[in-house]
Amino acid sequence: MSDKTNDRDVVICEHVVKDYPLYSTFGEKIKGLLLKESRVSTFRALDDISITMRKGECVGLVGLNGSGKSTLASIITGITTPSSGSVEVKGEVSMLCASSGMRSQLSGIDNIRFKCLLMGYTDKQIKEIEQDIINFADIGIHINQPVKTYSSGMRSRLGFAIAVHINPEILIIDEALSVGDSSFTDKCLKKVDEFREAGKTIVFVSHAVTQMTTFCDRVIWINQGKLIGTGTPDEIIKPYCGFAREFNGMTNEQRKSVMPVLEDYQQKYCE
Amino acid sequence: MQGVFMGIFHSVGTVVSEIWQNKVRLFRLARYELKSQHGGTFFGFLWNFLNPALQILVYWFVFAVGLRRGNDMNGVPYIVWLVIGIICWYYMNQAMLGADMSIINFSDVLKRMRFPIAIVPVKTVAANFITHICSMVIVFVVVLASGTPVSLSIWLLPYYIFASTVFITGYALISSTINVLFRDFHNFSNTAFRFLFFISPVMWEPSDDSRILTIIMKLNPFAYILNGYRDTILYGWHLADNIDTGLIFWAITIVMFVAGCVLHMRLRHKFIDML
């Protein structure tokens, strides 16, 4: 590891590259799986990303669709491995996605138990936190109804409630808060503060940039798999929003070749 | 050469220890799988008993009432003989076909959290195992109700349930992995099982004069299990009758299990990106 590494760093990514193979025929797929080196064309989802995240920090991850945010989140979680580069993570990571891993036939309460079970909790441990989760989600009598009857807001409240109670060292929240109403967001904000005080690291992956301004200590902007910059929400959010607006007005040709430079957008949109 | 053996040993070790460490979790996951299968139904968990009971009722209607197939199978009513075979076959068939799709059907979880993947196909087997134990209760009710005496070898039945479960698990490791890469596999296995149903002694037994069929039956692992169930419940079990087929069965099972572990470990890191 490099000299810059210190004890407070809990996630250290160095020159992380992730290539996804694009198999066009079945034969190619077989070759790609069995042979170590194969000449299949690839899609580069992450290109030379080097970032660190510190203990007790709340980090936002922004970028347009397809910029590689979720891929980076999966790599940090350890679900998938980088094609090259190194990732070092200290502590348990838990990733939360709005309604992933929910079984729509099961009731809310069964889903709490099911998800805790997936996380490796024992029955006794689940009993201990179950009531807290139910109280936090605050969806009343619906907790005994099957999740298929839930509104998307209720689903994500339940999902968030479960995620913050399983107590990981690093919590990754992927697009989960974008559906909650403002009172629930306040509640989450309080929980995030609690987490921060307990020295845990939180990573927000979201398009909801206004929330990031209130939640996050630091924001990381990636675009087309490349790191554009990191900084405080004030330094990043406005330039990012400006870029996103410009991007909307671009033709498809322009979109392919555009690669923002942070300083230019900061000059343009800050102040 | 030594390296190859070490590799195989390591794969089997990893898979077996992952399953062993998660044995409790596995059955609890299986419970939720069954629960969500029966979610929203009025009878809920009772369906595990109702399903085999209704299935048996259909066969009883077709064979005992409709076709009036009265001829006994070595002194046992045909319907009793058939029911044991059908329930045993149903376990293997359902568990194996379910295992094909197990990893694909669990992809929403696997893509979002770090999870010991090896236990995914095994928890599908576990869910079918629970259902099978419930079905066997119904089978015993049928056997006793028909007045057929239960054999003294009944204490060996758990061995056959265990043997079939190991066999299914080996298959599950292979098929769940292949199916991620090659989804057509499930369609092929579906057809293969339909064929195997007819070359296994589920609904009929091969006559002694057909040599080819007799050989197939000897090599067929399903036949070993089916005959084992019937011997232990109905006819009495004798070592001499089962030793050769037993050895063939375990040879096939071990090869399949080891191949399953190796294939699974070889590809598990790659298939997350393919789900």
Coordinates of C-alpha atoms in Angstrom, one line a residue:
Chain A
M1 CA 0.0 0.0 0.0
S2 CA 1.1 3.6 -0.6
D3 CA 2.4 5.9 2.1
K4 CA -0.7 8.0 2.1
T5 CA -2.6 5.1 3.8
N6 CA -3.4 5.8 7.4
D7 CA -5.4 4.1 10.1
R8 CA -8.5 6.2 9.5
D9 CA -8.9 4.9 6.0
V10 CA -11.4 2.1 5.9
V11 CA -11.9 1.8 2.1
I12 CA -8.8 2.1 -0.1
C13 CA -9.3 1.7 -3.9
E14 CA -6.1 2.0 -6.0
H15 CA -6.2 2.1 -9.8
V16 CA -9.4 0.1 -9.9
V17 CA -10.4 -1.0 -13.4
K18 CA -13.5 -3.1 -14.2
D19 CA -14.1 -4.5 -17.6
Y20 CA -17.2 -6.4 -18.5
P21 CA -16.8 -8.8 -21.4
L22 CA -19.3 -8.4 -24.2
Y23 CA -19.9 -11.9 -25.5
S24 CA -21.6 -11.9 -28.9
T25 CA -21.8 -15.6 -29.5
F26 CA -22.1 -18.6 -27.3
G27 CA -18.7 -19.9 -28.4
E28 CA -17.1 -16.7 -27.2
K29 CA -18.8 -17.0 -23.9
I30 CA -17.4 -20.5 -23.3
K31 CA -13.9 -19.4 -24.4
G32 CA -14.0 -16.4 -22.2
L33 CA -15.0 -18.4 -19.2
L34 CA -12.6 -21.3 -19.6
L35 CA -9.5 -19.5 -20.9
K36 CA -7.7 -17.0 -18.8
E37 CA -6.9 -14.6 -21.7
S38 CA -9.4 -14.2 -24.4
R39 CA -9.9 -11.6 -27.1
V40 CA -13.4 -10.7 -26.4
S41 CA -14.3 -7.0 -26.7
T42 CA -15.0 -5.5 -23.3
F43 CA -16.9 -2.6 -21.9
R44 CA -14.9 -0.6 -19.4
A45 CA -17.2 0.3 -16.5
L46 CA -14.5 1.7 -14.2
D47 CA -11.3 3.2 -15.4
D48 CA -8.4 3.8 -13.0
I49 CA -10.4 4.8 -9.9
S50 CA -8.3 5.7 -6.9
I51 CA -10.3 6.8 -3.8
T52 CA -10.2 6.5 -0.1
M53 CA -13.0 6.7 2.4
R54 CA -12.4 7.4 6.1
K55 CA -13.8 6.1 9.3
G56 CA -16.9 8.1 10.4
E57 CA -17.3 9.8 7.1
C58 CA -20.4 10.1 5.0
V59 CA -19.5 10.0 1.3
G60 CA -21.8 10.7 -1.6
L61 CA -21.2 9.1 -5.0
V62 CA -22.7 11.0 -7.9
G63 CA -22.7 10.4 -11.6
L64 CA -25.1 10.1 -14.6
N65 CA -26.7 6.8 -15.4
G66 CA -24.2 4.2 -16.4
S67 CA -21.3 6.1 -15.0
G68 CA -20.2 3.2 -12.9
K69 CA -21.5 4.1 -9.5
S70 CA -23.2 0.8 -8.8
T71 CA -20.2 -1.1 -10.1
L72 CA -17.9 0.7 -7.7
A73 CA -20.4 0.0 -4.9
S74 CA -20.4 -3.7 -5.7
I75 CA -16.6 -3.8 -5.8
I76 CA -16.4 -2.2 -2.4
T77 CA -19.0 -4.6 -1.0
G78 CA -17.0 -7.5 -2.4
I79 CA -19.7 -8.8 -4.6
T80 CA -17.6 -8.5 -7.7
T81 CA -13.9 -8.3 -8.1
P82 CA -12.0 -5.6 -10.1
S83 CA -10.3 -6.6 -13.3
S84 CA -7.1 -4.9 -12.1
G85 CA -6.1 -2.6 -9.3
S86 CA -6.5 -3.2 -5.6
V87 CA -9.3 -2.7 -3.1
E88 CA -8.8 -2.9 0.6
V89 CA -11.8 -2.7 2.9
K90 CA -11.5 -2.8 6.7
G91 CA -14.7 -4.1 8.3
E92 CA -18.1 -5.5 7.4
V93 CA -19.8 -3.9 4.4
S94 CA -23.5 -3.9 3.9
M95 CA -25.2 -2.7 0.8
L96 CA -28.7 -1.5 0.7
C97 CA -30.8 -1.2 -2.3
A98 CA -34.4 0.0 -2.1
S99 CA -36.2 -3.3 -2.4
S100 CA -33.5 -5.9 -3.2
G101 CA -33.7 -9.2 -1.5
M102 CA -37.4 -8.6 -0.6
R103 CA -39.8 -11.5 -1.1
S104 CA -43.0 -9.9 -2.3
Q105 CA -45.1 -12.9 -1.1
L106 CA -43.8 -12.6 2.4
S107 CA -45.1 -10.1 5.0
G108 CA -43.0 -7.1 6.1
I109 CA -42.1 -8.8 9.3
D110 CA -41.0 -12.0 7.5
N111 CA -38.9 -9.9 5.2
I112 CA -37.2 -8.4 8.2
R113 CA -36.4 -11.8 9.4
F114 CA -35.4 -13.1 6.0
K115 CA -33.1 -10.2 5.3
C116 CA -31.4 -10.5 8.7
L117 CA -31.0 -14.2 8.0
L118 CA -29.3 -13.5 4.7
M119 CA -26.9 -11.2 6.6
G120 CA -26.1 -14.2 8.9
Y121 CA -28.0 -13.2 12.0
T122 CA -29.2 -15.9 14.4
D123 CA -32.8 -16.2 15.5
K124 CA -31.9 -14.7 18.9
Q125 CA -30.1 -11.7 17.4
I126 CA -33.1 -11.1 15.0
K127 CA -35.5 -11.1 17.9
E128 CA -33.4 -8.4 19.6
I129 CA -33.5 -5.9 16.7
E130 CA -36.9 -6.8 15.2
Q131 CA -39.0 -4.4 17.2
D132 CA -36.5 -1.5 16.6
I133 CA -36.7 -2.1 12.9
I134 CA -40.5 -2.2 13.0
N135 CA -40.6 1.1 15.0
F136 CA -38.1 2.8 12.7
A137 CA -39.9 1.8 9.5
D138 CA -43.2 3.0 11.1
I139 CA -45.5 1.5 8.5
G140 CA -48.1 0.5 11.1
I141 CA -50.5 -2.4 10.5
H142 CA -49.0 -3.0 7.1
I143 CA -46.1 -4.7 8.6
N144 CA -48.1 -8.0 8.7
Q145 CA -49.2 -7.6 5.1
P146 CA -47.3 -9.1 2.2
V147 CA -44.7 -6.7 0.7
K148 CA -46.4 -6.9 -2.7
T149 CA -49.1 -4.7 -1.4
Y150 CA -46.7 -2.0 -0.3
S151 CA -46.2 1.3 -2.0
S152 CA -42.7 2.1 -3.2
G153 CA -42.2 4.5 -0.3
M154 CA -43.1 1.8 2.2
R155 CA -40.8 -0.6 0.6
S156 CA -37.9 1.7 0.8
R157 CA -38.7 2.7 4.4
L158 CA -38.6 -1.0 5.4
G159 CA -35.4 -1.5 3.4
F160 CA -33.7 1.4 5.0
A161 CA -34.9 0.5 8.5
I162 CA -33.4 -3.0 8.1
A163 CA -30.1 -1.7 6.7
V164 CA -29.4 0.7 9.5
H165 CA -30.2 -1.8 12.2
I166 CA -27.8 -4.5 11.0
N167 CA -25.0 -2.4 12.1
P168 CA -22.2 -2.8 9.6
E169 CA -18.9 -0.8 9.8
I170 CA -19.5 0.4 6.3
L171 CA -23.0 1.0 4.9
I172 CA -23.6 1.5 1.2
I173 CA -27.0 3.0 0.3
D174 CA -27.8 2.6 -3.3
E175 CA -30.7 4.8 -4.5
A176 CA -32.7 3.9 -1.4
L177 CA -33.7 7.3 0.0
S178 CA -35.0 8.9 -3.1
V179 CA -38.6 7.7 -2.4
G180 CA -39.1 8.6 1.3
D181 CA -41.0 11.7 2.3
S182 CA -39.4 14.5 4.2
S183 CA -40.2 13.4 7.7
F184 CA -38.7 10.0 7.0
T185 CA -35.7 11.7 5.5
D186 CA -35.2 13.6 8.7
K187 CA -35.4 10.4 10.7
C188 CA -32.7 8.9 8.4
L189 CA -30.6 12.0 8.8
K190 CA -30.6 11.5 12.6
K191 CA -29.7 7.9 12.1
V192 CA -26.9 8.9 9.8
D193 CA -25.6 11.2 12.5
E194 CA -25.7 8.4 15.0
F195 CA -23.7 6.3 12.6
R196 CA -21.1 8.9 12.1
E197 CA -20.7 9.4 15.8
A198 CA -20.3 5.7 16.2
G199 CA -17.4 5.9 13.8
K200 CA -19.1 4.1 10.9
T201 CA -18.7 5.0 7.2
I202 CA -21.7 5.6 5.0
V203 CA -21.6 5.7 1.2
F204 CA -24.6 7.2 -0.6
V205 CA -25.1 6.3 -4.2
S206 CA -27.8 8.6 -5.6
H207 CA -29.2 11.0 -8.1
A208 CA -30.9 12.9 -5.3
V209 CA -28.2 15.6 -5.0
T210 CA -30.2 17.8 -2.7
Q211 CA -30.1 15.1 -0.1
M212 CA -26.4 14.7 -0.5
T213 CA -25.8 18.3 0.3
T214 CA -27.4 17.8 3.7
F215 CA -26.1 14.3 4.4
C216 CA -22.6 14.1 3.1
D217 CA -19.2 15.3 4.2
R218 CA -17.6 14.6 0.9
V219 CA -18.8 13.8 -2.6
I220 CA -17.1 11.8 -5.3
W221 CA -18.1 12.5 -8.9
I222 CA -17.5 9.8 -11.6
N223 CA -18.4 10.0 -15.2
Q224 CA -18.1 7.2 -17.7
G225 CA -16.1 5.2 -15.3
K226 CA -13.5 7.9 -14.7
L227 CA -13.0 9.9 -11.6
I228 CA -13.8 13.6 -12.2
G229 CA -13.1 14.8 -8.7
T230 CA -13.8 14.6 -5.0
G231 CA -14.5 17.4 -2.6
T232 CA -17.1 18.9 -0.2
P233 CA -20.7 18.9 -1.4
D234 CA -20.4 22.6 -2.2
E235 CA -17.4 22.0 -4.5
I236 CA -18.9 19.1 -6.4
I237 CA -22.7 19.2 -6.4
K238 CA -23.2 22.5 -8.3
P239 CA -20.7 21.7 -11.0
Y240 CA -22.2 18.3 -11.3
C241 CA -25.7 19.6 -11.7
G242 CA -24.5 22.1 -14.2
F243 CA -22.9 19.4 -16.2
A244 CA -26.0 17.2 -16.0
R245 CA -28.1 20.1 -17.4
E246 CA -25.7 20.6 -20.2
F247 CA -25.6 16.9 -20.9
N248 CA -29.4 16.9 -21.3
G249 CA -29.0 19.5 -24.1
M250 CA -26.3 17.6 -26.0
T251 CA -26.7 15.5 -29.1
N252 CA -25.9 11.8 -28.9
E253 CA -22.6 12.4 -30.7
Q254 CA -21.5 15.1 -28.2
R255 CA -22.5 12.9 -25.3
K256 CA -20.1 10.1 -26.4
S257 CA -17.1 12.3 -26.4
V258 CA -17.7 14.7 -23.5
M259 CA -15.5 14.3 -20.5
P260 CA -16.0 17.1 -17.9
V261 CA -13.0 18.8 -16.2
L262 CA -13.9 19.7 -12.6
E263 CA -12.1 23.1 -12.5
D264 CA -13.9 24.3 -15.6
Y265 CA -17.3 23.5 -14.2
Q266 CA -16.4 24.9 -10.8
Q267 CA -15.6 28.2 -12.4
K268 CA -18.7 28.1 -14.4
Y269 CA -21.2 27.1 -11.7
C270 CA -19.8 28.0 -8.3
E271 CA -20.6 31.5 -6.9
Chain B
M1 CA -0.5 -33.7 -11.3
Q2 CA -0.2 -33.1 -7.6
G3 CA -1.3 -29.5 -8.2
V4 CA -4.5 -30.8 -9.9
F5 CA -5.3 -33.0 -6.9
M6 CA -4.6 -30.1 -4.5
G7 CA -7.0 -28.0 -6.5
I8 CA -9.8 -30.5 -6.4
F9 CA -9.2 -31.1 -2.8
H10 CA -9.4 -27.4 -2.1
S11 CA -12.6 -26.9 -4.1
V12 CA -14.4 -29.8 -2.3
G13 CA -13.1 -28.6 1.0
T14 CA -14.3 -25.0 0.5
V15 CA -17.8 -26.1 -0.7
V16 CA -18.3 -28.7 2.1
S17 CA -17.1 -26.3 4.8
E18 CA -19.3 -23.5 3.5
I19 CA -22.3 -25.8 3.6
W20 CA -21.4 -27.2 7.0
Q21 CA -20.8 -23.7 8.6
N22 CA -24.2 -22.6 7.2
K23 CA -26.2 -25.7 8.0
V24 CA -28.6 -24.0 10.3
R25 CA -29.0 -20.9 8.1
L26 CA -29.6 -23.2 5.2
F27 CA -32.7 -24.8 6.7
R28 CA -34.0 -21.5 7.8
L29 CA -33.6 -20.1 4.3
A30 CA -35.4 -23.2 3.0
R31 CA -38.2 -22.5 5.4
Y32 CA -38.6 -19.0 3.9
E33 CA -38.5 -20.4 0.5
L34 CA -41.4 -22.7 1.3
K35 CA -43.2 -20.0 3.1
S36 CA -43.0 -17.6 0.1
Q37 CA -44.1 -20.5 -2.1
H38 CA -47.3 -21.0 -0.1
G39 CA -47.6 -17.3 0.8
G40 CA -51.2 -16.1 0.4
T41 CA -52.7 -19.5 0.3
F42 CA -55.3 -20.5 2.8
F43 CA -53.7 -23.8 3.8
G44 CA -50.2 -22.5 3.9
F45 CA -47.7 -25.0 5.3
L46 CA -50.4 -27.7 5.2
W47 CA -49.8 -27.8 1.4
N48 CA -46.7 -29.8 2.0
F49 CA -49.0 -32.6 3.1
L50 CA -52.0 -31.8 0.9
N51 CA -49.9 -31.8 -2.3
P52 CA -48.7 -35.4 -2.0
A53 CA -52.1 -36.5 -0.6
L54 CA -53.9 -35.1 -3.7
Q55 CA -51.3 -36.5 -6.0
I56 CA -51.7 -39.9 -4.5
L57 CA -55.5 -39.6 -4.8
V58 CA -55.1 -38.9 -8.5
Y59 CA -53.0 -42.0 -9.1
W60 CA -55.3 -44.1 -7.0
F61 CA -58.2 -42.9 -9.1
V62 CA -56.4 -43.6 -12.4
F63 CA -54.9 -46.9 -11.5
A64 CA -57.1 -48.5 -8.8
V65 CA -60.5 -47.3 -9.9
G66 CA -60.1 -46.4 -13.6
L67 CA -57.7 -48.9 -15.1
R68 CA -58.3 -51.5 -12.4
R69 CA -54.8 -52.6 -12.5
G70 CA -55.2 -55.2 -9.8
N71 CA -52.1 -57.4 -10.2
D72 CA -49.9 -57.3 -7.1
M73 CA -46.2 -56.4 -7.2
N74 CA -44.8 -59.4 -5.3
G75 CA -47.7 -59.5 -2.9
V76 CA -48.1 -55.8 -2.5
P77 CA -51.0 -53.9 -4.0
Y78 CA -49.9 -52.0 -7.1
I79 CA -51.1 -48.7 -5.8
V80 CA -49.0 -48.9 -2.6
W81 CA -45.9 -49.9 -4.7
L82 CA -46.6 -47.0 -7.0
V83 CA -47.1 -44.4 -4.3
I84 CA -43.7 -45.1 -2.8
G85 CA -42.1 -44.8 -6.2
I86 CA -44.0 -41.7 -7.2
I87 CA -43.2 -39.8 -4.0
C88 CA -39.5 -40.8 -4.1
W89 CA -39.3 -39.8 -7.7
Y90 CA -41.1 -36.6 -7.1
Y91 CA -38.5 -35.6 -4.5
M92 CA -35.5 -36.2 -6.7
N93 CA -37.2 -34.7 -9.8
Q94 CA -38.5 -31.5 -8.1
A95 CA -35.3 -30.9 -6.1
M96 CA -33.1 -31.3 -9.2
L97 CA -35.2 -29.2 -11.5
G98 CA -35.5 -26.5 -8.8
A99 CA -31.7 -26.6 -8.3
D100 CA -31.2 -25.8 -12.0
M101 CA -32.7 -22.4 -11.4
S102 CA -31.7 -21.8 -7.8
I103 CA -28.8 -19.4 -8.4
I104 CA -30.6 -17.5 -11.2
N105 CA -33.7 -17.1 -9.0
F106 CA -31.5 -15.8 -6.1
S107 CA -29.7 -13.3 -8.3
D108 CA -31.4 -10.3 -6.7
V109 CA -29.7 -11.1 -3.4
L110 CA -26.4 -12.3 -4.9
K111 CA -26.0 -9.1 -6.8
R112 CA -26.5 -7.0 -3.8
M113 CA -24.7 -8.6 -0.9
R114 CA -21.8 -10.8 -0.2
F115 CA -23.2 -14.3 0.3
P116 CA -21.7 -17.8 0.4
I117 CA -23.0 -18.8 -3.1
A118 CA -22.5 -22.6 -2.5
I119 CA -25.4 -22.7 -0.1
V120 CA -27.9 -21.3 -2.7
P121 CA -28.4 -24.6 -4.6
V122 CA -28.2 -26.6 -1.4
K123 CA -31.0 -24.5 0.3
T124 CA -33.2 -25.4 -2.6
V125 CA -32.4 -29.1 -2.0
A126 CA -33.1 -28.5 1.7
A127 CA -36.6 -27.0 0.9
N128 CA -37.4 -30.0 -1.2
F129 CA -36.1 -32.3 1.6
I130 CA -38.5 -30.7 4.1
T131 CA -41.4 -31.2 1.6
H132 CA -40.3 -34.8 1.1
I133 CA -40.3 -35.7 4.8
C134 CA -43.9 -34.4 4.9
S135 CA -44.8 -36.5 1.9
M136 CA -43.3 -39.6 3.5
V137 CA -45.7 -39.1 6.4
I138 CA -48.6 -39.4 3.9
V139 CA -46.9 -42.4 2.3
F140 CA -46.9 -44.2 5.6
V141 CA -50.5 -43.4 6.2
V142 CA -51.3 -45.0 2.8
V143 CA -49.2 -48.0 3.5
L144 CA -50.8 -48.6 6.9
A145 CA -54.3 -47.9 5.6
S146 CA -53.9 -50.5 2.9
G147 CA -53.0 -53.1 5.5
T148 CA -49.7 -53.8 3.9
P149 CA -47.2 -55.1 6.5
V150 CA -44.2 -52.8 6.9
S151 CA -40.8 -54.5 6.6
L152 CA -38.4 -54.9 9.4
S153 CA -35.7 -53.2 7.3
I154 CA -37.5 -49.9 7.7
W155 CA -34.6 -48.5 9.9
L156 CA -32.5 -48.4 6.7
L157 CA -34.9 -46.0 5.0
P158 CA -33.0 -42.9 6.5
Y159 CA -29.9 -44.2 4.7
Y160 CA -31.7 -44.1 1.3
I161 CA -33.1 -40.6 2.0
F162 CA -29.6 -39.5 2.9
A163 CA -28.1 -41.2 -0.2
S164 CA -30.6 -39.5 -2.5
T165 CA -30.0 -36.2 -0.9
V166 CA -26.3 -36.4 -1.4
F167 CA -26.9 -37.4 -5.0
I168 CA -29.2 -34.5 -5.6
T169 CA -26.8 -32.1 -3.9
G170 CA -24.0 -33.1 -6.3
Y171 CA -26.2 -32.6 -9.2
A172 CA -27.5 -29.3 -7.8
L173 CA -23.9 -27.9 -7.6
I174 CA -23.3 -28.8 -11.3
S175 CA -26.6 -27.8 -12.7
S176 CA -27.0 -24.5 -10.9
T177 CA -23.6 -23.4 -12.2
I178 CA -24.1 -24.6 -15.8
N179 CA -27.5 -22.9 -15.9
V180 CA -26.1 -19.5 -15.1
L181 CA -23.9 -19.8 -18.2
F182 CA -26.2 -21.7 -20.4
R183 CA -29.8 -21.2 -19.6
D184 CA -30.9 -23.7 -22.1
F185 CA -29.6 -26.4 -19.8
H186 CA -32.8 -26.3 -17.7
N187 CA -34.9 -27.1 -20.8
F188 CA -32.7 -30.1 -21.6
S189 CA -32.7 -31.4 -18.1
N190 CA -36.5 -31.1 -18.1
T191 CA -36.7 -33.4 -21.1
A192 CA -34.0 -35.7 -19.7
F193 CA -36.0 -36.2 -16.5
R194 CA -39.1 -37.1 -18.5
F195 CA -37.1 -39.8 -20.2
L196 CA -35.5 -41.0 -17.0
F197 CA -38.9 -41.4 -15.5
F198 CA -39.7 -44.1 -18.0
I199 CA -36.4 -45.9 -17.7
S200 CA -36.6 -45.9 -13.9
P201 CA -38.8 -48.3 -11.9
V202 CA -41.4 -45.7 -10.9
M203 CA -44.5 -46.9 -12.6
W204 CA -43.4 -50.3 -13.9
E205 CA -40.6 -52.8 -13.5
P206 CA -38.5 -54.1 -16.4
S207 CA -39.3 -57.7 -17.2
D208 CA -36.4 -60.2 -16.6
D209 CA -36.2 -61.1 -20.3
S210 CA -35.1 -57.7 -21.4
R211 CA -31.3 -57.7 -20.8
I212 CA -30.6 -54.2 -21.9
L213 CA -33.2 -52.7 -19.6
T214 CA -31.9 -54.8 -16.7
I215 CA -28.4 -53.4 -17.3
I216 CA -29.8 -49.8 -17.5
M217 CA -31.6 -50.4 -14.2
K218 CA -28.4 -51.6 -12.6
L219 CA -26.5 -48.5 -13.7
N220 CA -29.3 -46.1 -13.0
P221 CA -28.8 -44.2 -9.7
F222 CA -32.5 -43.4 -9.6
A223 CA -33.3 -47.1 -9.7
Y224 CA -31.0 -47.8 -6.8
I225 CA -32.9 -45.2 -4.7
L226 CA -36.3 -46.3 -5.8
N227 CA -35.6 -50.0 -5.1
G228 CA -34.1 -49.1 -1.8
Y229 CA -37.2 -47.2 -0.7
R230 CA -39.4 -50.1 -1.6
D231 CA -37.1 -52.8 -0.1
T232 CA -36.8 -51.0 3.2
I233 CA -40.5 -50.2 3.5
L234 CA -42.1 -53.3 1.9
Y235 CA -40.0 -56.2 1.0
G236 CA -37.1 -56.3 3.4
W237 CA -33.6 -55.3 2.5
H238 CA -30.7 -57.7 1.8
L239 CA -27.1 -56.6 1.4
A240 CA -26.4 -59.1 -1.4
D241 CA -29.1 -57.7 -3.6
N242 CA -27.9 -54.1 -3.3
I243 CA -24.1 -54.2 -3.0
D244 CA -23.2 -53.9 -6.7
T245 CA -25.8 -51.2 -7.5
G246 CA -24.8 -49.5 -4.3
L247 CA -21.2 -49.3 -5.3
I248 CA -22.1 -48.0 -8.8
F249 CA -24.4 -45.4 -7.2
W250 CA -21.8 -44.1 -4.8
A251 CA -19.2 -44.0 -7.6
I252 CA -21.5 -41.8 -9.7
T253 CA -22.5 -39.7 -6.7
I254 CA -19.0 -39.0 -5.6
V255 CA -17.8 -38.1 -9.1
M256 CA -20.8 -35.8 -9.6
F257 CA -20.3 -34.1 -6.2
V258 CA -16.5 -33.6 -6.8
A259 CA -17.2 -32.3 -10.3
G260 CA -19.9 -30.0 -8.9
C261 CA -17.5 -28.5 -6.3
V262 CA -14.7 -28.0 -8.8
L263 CA -17.0 -26.4 -11.4
H264 CA -18.7 -24.2 -8.9
M265 CA -15.4 -22.9 -7.4
R266 CA -13.9 -22.4 -10.8
L267 CA -16.7 -20.2 -12.0
R268 CA -18.3 -18.6 -9.0
H269 CA -16.3 -15.3 -9.3
K270 CA -17.2 -15.0 -12.9
F271 CA -20.9 -15.7 -12.8
I272 CA -21.8 -12.8 -10.6
D273 CA -21.1 -10.6 -13.6
M274 CA -23.3 -12.9 -15.7
L275 CA -26.4 -13.0 -13.6

